[in-house]
Coordinates of C-alpha atoms in Angstrom, one line a residue:
M1481 CA 7.6 -15.6 -15.3
L1482 CA 9.3 -12.5 -14.5
E1483 CA 9.5 -13.3 -11.1
K1484 CA 11.8 -15.9 -11.5
A1485 CA 13.9 -14.8 -13.6
L1486 CA 14.2 -11.9 -10.9
H1487 CA 15.8 -14.4 -8.6
H1488 CA 19.4 -13.8 -10.7
P1489 CA 21.2 -10.6 -9.8
F1490 CA 21.9 -9.9 -13.0
A1491 CA 18.7 -10.1 -14.5
R1492 CA 17.3 -7.5 -11.6
V1493 CA 19.9 -4.8 -12.7
L1494 CA 19.2 -5.3 -16.4
T1495 CA 15.5 -4.9 -15.8
G1496 CA 15.7 -2.6 -13.7
V1497 CA 17.6 -0.4 -15.8
A1498 CA 15.2 -1.2 -18.4
G1499 CA 12.4 0.5 -15.9
I1500 CA 14.3 3.7 -15.9
F1501 CA 14.5 3.7 -19.2
L1502 CA 10.6 4.0 -20.0
M1503 CA 10.1 6.0 -16.7
S1504 CA 13.1 8.8 -18.6
I1505 CA 10.9 8.5 -21.8
A1506 CA 7.9 8.9 -20.1
I1507 CA 9.2 12.2 -18.4
N1508 CA 10.8 13.5 -21.0
L1509 CA 8.0 12.7 -23.9
F1510 CA 5.0 13.3 -22.1
I1511 CA 5.8 15.6 -18.8
V1512 CA 8.3 18.5 -19.6
P1513 CA 7.3 19.2 -23.1
S1514 CA 3.6 19.8 -21.1
Q1515 CA 5.3 22.2 -18.7
L1516 CA 4.3 19.5 -15.8
Y1517 CA 6.2 18.4 -12.9
S1518 CA 6.4 14.9 -12.4
G1519 CA 6.7 14.5 -8.5
G1520 CA 9.0 13.3 -5.7
I1521 CA 12.7 14.1 -5.7
M1522 CA 13.2 14.9 -9.9
G1523 CA 9.5 16.7 -9.7
L1524 CA 11.2 18.7 -7.1
C1525 CA 14.5 18.9 -9.3
Q1526 CA 12.4 19.9 -11.9
V1527 CA 10.7 22.9 -10.4
V1528 CA 14.3 23.7 -9.4
R1529 CA 15.5 23.9 -12.8
T1530 CA 12.7 26.1 -14.1
L1531 CA 13.4 28.5 -12.2
L1532 CA 17.2 28.3 -12.5
V1533 CA 16.0 28.8 -16.3
N1534 CA 13.3 31.5 -16.1
Y1535 CA 15.4 34.0 -13.4
L1536 CA 18.9 33.2 -13.5
H1537 CA 18.9 32.8 -17.7
L1538 CA 21.0 29.4 -16.8
Q1539 CA 21.2 27.8 -20.2
L1540 CA 22.9 24.5 -20.6
P1541 CA 23.1 22.0 -23.8
F1542 CA 21.3 19.2 -21.6
D1543 CA 18.5 19.1 -18.8
I1544 CA 20.2 19.8 -15.8
A1545 CA 17.1 18.3 -13.5
G1546 CA 18.9 14.8 -14.2
L1547 CA 22.0 16.6 -12.6
L1548 CA 20.1 17.8 -9.3
N1549 CA 18.5 14.8 -8.8
L1550 CA 21.8 13.0 -8.6
L1551 CA 23.2 15.2 -5.9
L1552 CA 19.8 15.5 -3.6
N1553 CA 20.1 11.4 -3.6
L1554 CA 23.3 11.2 -2.6
P1555 CA 22.5 11.6 1.4
L1556 CA 19.6 9.5 0.8
F1557 CA 22.0 6.2 -0.2
W1558 CA 22.8 6.4 3.5
L1559 CA 19.5 5.6 4.5
A1560 CA 18.9 2.7 1.9
W1561 CA 22.6 1.5 3.2
H1562 CA 21.5 1.2 7.0
N1563 CA 17.9 -0.5 6.0
F1564 CA 18.6 -2.5 2.7
G1565 CA 22.0 -3.7 2.6
R1566 CA 24.8 -3.5 0.3
S1567 CA 23.4 -5.8 -2.9
F1568 CA 19.9 -2.8 -3.1
V1569 CA 22.3 0.4 -2.3
V1570 CA 24.5 -0.6 -5.5
R1571 CA 21.5 -1.2 -7.6
T1572 CA 19.6 2.1 -6.3
I1573 CA 23.0 3.7 -7.7
I1574 CA 22.7 2.1 -10.8
C1575 CA 19.4 2.7 -11.6
T1576 CA 19.9 6.9 -10.4
V1577 CA 22.7 7.4 -12.3
A1578 CA 20.9 5.6 -15.6
N1579 CA 18.0 7.8 -14.6
S1580 CA 20.3 10.9 -14.5
F1581 CA 21.6 9.9 -17.7
F1582 CA 19.2 9.4 -19.7
L1583 CA 17.1 12.3 -19.2
S1584 CA 20.0 13.8 -20.1
I1585 CA 20.3 12.5 -23.6
I1586 CA 16.8 11.5 -24.2
P1587 CA 15.5 14.7 -26.9
I1588 CA 12.5 16.4 -25.1
P1589 CA 10.3 17.7 -28.0
A1590 CA 9.3 21.3 -28.3
T1591 CA 5.9 20.8 -28.0
P1592 CA 4.1 17.7 -26.3
I1593 CA 3.2 14.6 -28.8
L1594 CA -0.7 14.5 -27.5
S1595 CA -2.3 17.7 -28.3
D1596 CA -4.6 17.3 -25.4
M1597 CA -3.2 17.9 -22.0
L1598 CA -5.6 15.7 -19.9
A1599 CA -4.5 12.8 -22.2
N1600 CA -0.5 13.4 -21.9
C1601 CA -1.6 13.5 -18.1
L1602 CA -3.0 9.9 -18.5
V1603 CA -0.4 8.4 -20.9
G1604 CA 2.8 10.0 -18.8
G1605 CA 1.5 8.9 -15.2
L1606 CA 0.8 5.5 -16.4
L1607 CA 3.9 4.8 -18.0
I1608 CA 5.8 6.3 -14.8
G1609 CA 4.0 4.7 -12.4
F1610 CA 4.5 0.8 -14.4
A1611 CA 8.2 1.8 -14.7
S1612 CA 8.4 2.9 -11.1
G1613 CA 6.5 -0.5 -10.2
I1614 CA 9.3 -2.8 -12.6
V1615 CA 12.1 -0.8 -10.9
L1616 CA 11.0 -1.8 -7.2
T1617 CA 9.8 -5.3 -8.2
S1618 CA 13.4 -5.8 -9.6
G1619 CA 14.6 -5.3 -6.3
C1620 CA 15.8 -1.9 -7.3
S1621 CA 14.9 1.8 -7.0
S1622 CA 15.1 5.1 -8.7
G1623 CA 16.2 6.9 -5.4
G1624 CA 14.6 9.8 -4.2
T1625 CA 11.0 9.2 -2.6
D1626 CA 11.4 5.2 -3.4
I1627 CA 13.9 5.0 -1.1
I1628 CA 12.1 6.8 1.4
G1629 CA 8.5 5.3 0.9
L1630 CA 10.2 1.8 1.1
Y1631 CA 11.5 2.4 4.4
L1632 CA 8.4 3.4 5.5
S1633 CA 6.7 0.6 4.2
K1634 CA 9.0 -1.4 6.0
K1635 CA 8.6 0.3 9.4
K1636 CA 4.3 0.8 8.9
A1637 CA 2.4 -2.4 7.8
N1638 CA -0.2 -0.4 6.7
F1639 CA 2.0 1.9 4.5
S1640 CA 2.8 1.9 0.5
V1641 CA 5.5 3.9 -1.6
G1642 CA 2.7 5.2 -3.9
R1643 CA 1.0 6.6 -0.2
F1644 CA 4.1 8.5 0.5
G1645 CA 4.7 10.1 -3.2
L1646 CA 1.3 11.0 -3.1
V1647 CA 1.3 12.7 0.5
F1648 CA 5.5 14.6 -0.8
N1649 CA 3.4 15.5 -4.4
V1650 CA 0.5 16.9 -2.1
I1651 CA 3.3 19.4 -0.6
L1652 CA 5.2 20.3 -4.1
Y1653 CA 2.3 21.3 -6.2
S1654 CA 1.2 23.3 -3.6
V1655 CA 4.6 24.8 -4.1
C1656 CA 4.1 24.9 -7.4
L1657 CA 0.7 26.2 -7.1
F1658 CA 2.1 29.3 -5.8
L1659 CA 5.0 29.3 -8.2
F1660 CA 3.5 29.1 -11.7
N1661 CA -0.2 28.8 -12.4
I1662 CA -3.4 26.7 -10.8
P1663 CA -3.6 24.7 -14.4
T1664 CA 0.0 23.5 -14.3
A1665 CA -0.3 22.4 -10.3
I1666 CA -3.8 20.9 -11.4
Y1667 CA -3.0 18.8 -14.2
S1668 CA 0.9 17.9 -12.7
V1669 CA -1.2 16.2 -9.4
I1670 CA -3.6 14.5 -12.1
C1671 CA -0.5 12.8 -13.5
N1672 CA 1.1 12.1 -10.6
V1673 CA -2.5 10.1 -9.2
F1674 CA -2.0 8.3 -11.9
S1675 CA 1.5 7.3 -11.5
S1676 CA 0.8 6.3 -7.7
F1677 CA -2.1 4.2 -8.5
M1678 CA -0.1 1.9 -10.9
V1679 CA 3.0 2.0 -8.8
D1680 CA 1.3 0.2 -6.0
R1681 CA -0.6 -2.4 -8.1
S1682 CA 2.7 -3.2 -10.2
H1683 CA 5.2 -3.3 -7.4
Q1684 CA 4.9 -6.6 -6.3
Q1685 CA 6.7 -7.0 -3.0
N1686 CA 3.5 -4.4 -1.9
V1687 CA 1.0 -6.8 -3.2
V1688 CA 0.2 -9.3 -0.4
M1689 CA -1.1 -12.6 -1.1
E1690 CA -2.9 -15.6 1.2
V1691 CA -1.7 -19.1 -0.2
L1692 CA -3.4 -22.6 1.5
I1693 CA -1.6 -25.7 0.6
F1694 CA -3.4 -28.9 0.7
T1695 CA -1.1 -31.7 0.8
K1696 CA -1.2 -35.7 1.8
D1697 CA 2.8 -34.7 2.7
K1698 CA 3.4 -34.7 6.3
R1699 CA 6.9 -34.5 5.9
P1700 CA 8.8 -31.3 7.3
E1701 CA 10.4 -30.3 4.0
L1702 CA 7.5 -27.6 3.1
P1703 CA 7.2 -26.1 6.0
R1704 CA 10.8 -25.5 6.2
Y1705 CA 11.4 -24.7 2.8
I1706 CA 8.8 -21.6 3.7
M1707 CA 10.7 -20.6 6.9
D1708 CA 14.4 -21.1 6.2
N1709 CA 14.2 -20.1 2.4
L1710 CA 11.1 -17.8 1.7
Q1711 CA 11.5 -16.3 5.8
R1712 CA 7.9 -16.8 6.4
G1713 CA 5.6 -18.2 8.9
V1714 CA 3.6 -20.7 8.2
T1715 CA 0.2 -22.0 9.8
F1716 CA -1.2 -25.9 9.2
W1717 CA -3.7 -28.4 10.5
E1718 CA -4.8 -31.4 9.8
G1719 CA -8.0 -31.8 7.6
H1720 CA -9.2 -34.8 6.0
G1721 CA -10.8 -35.0 1.8
G1722 CA -14.6 -34.7 1.8
Y1723 CA -14.9 -37.1 -0.9
T1724 CA -12.0 -39.7 0.0
G1725 CA -12.3 -39.3 3.7
D1726 CA -8.3 -39.6 3.5
E1727 CA -5.6 -37.6 6.0
L1728 CA -4.1 -34.1 4.7
R1729 CA -2.3 -31.0 5.6
V1730 CA -3.5 -27.5 5.0
L1731 CA -0.6 -25.3 5.1
C1732 CA -1.8 -21.3 5.4
V1733 CA 1.0 -18.7 4.3
C1734 CA 1.0 -14.7 3.7
L1735 CA 3.9 -13.7 1.2
S1736 CA 4.7 -11.2 -1.2
K1737 CA 3.2 -11.4 -4.9
F1738 CA 6.7 -11.7 -5.8
E1739 CA 7.1 -15.0 -3.9
I1740 CA 4.2 -17.0 -5.0
D1741 CA 6.6 -18.2 -8.4
A1742 CA 9.2 -19.5 -5.8
L1743 CA 6.8 -20.8 -3.4
Q1744 CA 4.4 -22.7 -5.7
H1745 CA 7.5 -24.1 -7.5
A1746 CA 8.5 -25.8 -4.4
V1747 CA 5.0 -27.5 -3.8
L1748 CA 5.2 -28.9 -7.0
E1749 CA 8.9 -30.4 -6.5
I1750 CA 8.3 -31.4 -3.0
D1751 CA 4.5 -33.0 -3.5
P1752 CA 3.5 -33.0 -7.3
N1753 CA 0.0 -34.2 -6.1
A1754 CA -0.6 -30.9 -4.0
F1755 CA -2.8 -28.5 -5.0
F1756 CA -2.9 -24.7 -3.9
I1757 CA -5.2 -22.0 -3.4
V1758 CA -3.8 -18.3 -4.3
K1759 CA -5.5 -14.8 -3.2
K1760 CA -5.1 -11.8 -2.7
A1761 CA -5.3 -10.7 0.6
A1762 CA -7.5 -7.6 1.8
R1763 CA -5.8 -6.8 4.5
I1764 CA -3.1 -7.8 6.8
G1765 CA -1.2 -6.4 9.8
G1766 CA 0.3 -7.7 12.9
N1767 CA 3.9 -9.6 13.2
F1768 CA 4.1 -9.6 9.4
T1769 CA 7.4 -8.6 7.3
R1770 CA 7.3 -7.4 4.2
H1771 CA 10.3 -8.2 1.9
L1772 CA 10.8 -5.0 0.0
D1773 CA 14.0 -5.5 -1.3

C-alpha cells in the first residue's frame, strides 16, 4: 500500500521527487510547446519568461521560468516553516529545487506532441494534477500556491488546495487574456480545470473518510491508539449483535484517506475478529483538524 510506505521519511521524499519529475515532464512536453500556461506560481513565471523573451529578447540555454519559480518560492518557505514544521519545509525545498532543475533540463519540443490543442490540455492538465496529488500525499509540496492552499485548507474546513489554485489562476489567466490572446487564455483555463479536478482527488489527506468499527473488545487500547497515534477523536457506543445478541462496541472516527491504512492495521492487530465500514464523508465541518503535512 502506498499510504503505508509513505510513513517512512525517505520514501516520502523519493515519492515527492518522482511526482515532481512527472509534473515537469507534463509541463515541458504538453504545456510549454502549446504556448499555454500551467497556472500557479509556475504559470506566473512562465508569463514573465514570455515577456522577457518577447520584449527584452532575453535568450538563455535553459528555461528561466524554473529559476524564477525557485526565487519566488523563497518567501513562501517562511510561511511553511511557521505553519507546517521543519520536516515539511525541508521536503518542500527539495521538491522545489528538483522542480526548477527538471524544468531546466527536460527538452521542450518545437511543436506539441499532440496535434489537437484540447488533447494537450486534457493530458497535460490531468498529469499535472495527478503529479501534484502524489507530491502532496507524500507530505511534500512543489511550493507556490500549494503552500498557500495548504495553509488555507488547514485554517478553513471547506477549503482545498485545488480550489485556491483555481481562484489564483482565474486572476492569472485574466492577465493572459490582455497580454496575449483569447485562445491562449481559454485553453490554459481548460488545462487548469482538469489539473485542479485531479489534484483534489489524488491528494489523499484532503479526502475525509468516516470509519465505523464493530468490536467485542472493550479494552481501551483501540480508542487510545486512535487518540494518541492518529490524533483523532473517537466516539463509541454499546450495541448488540442482531443474530447472536452478543454485546459489542461500535466506534466512529473521521480521518483522512491517508490515515486509513494505519487505522485498519491497528484494528486487526488489537482485535482480529473486528470488522469495519469505511466510506467517504459527504461533508464535514466543526471541530475537525486536517492533517495535511
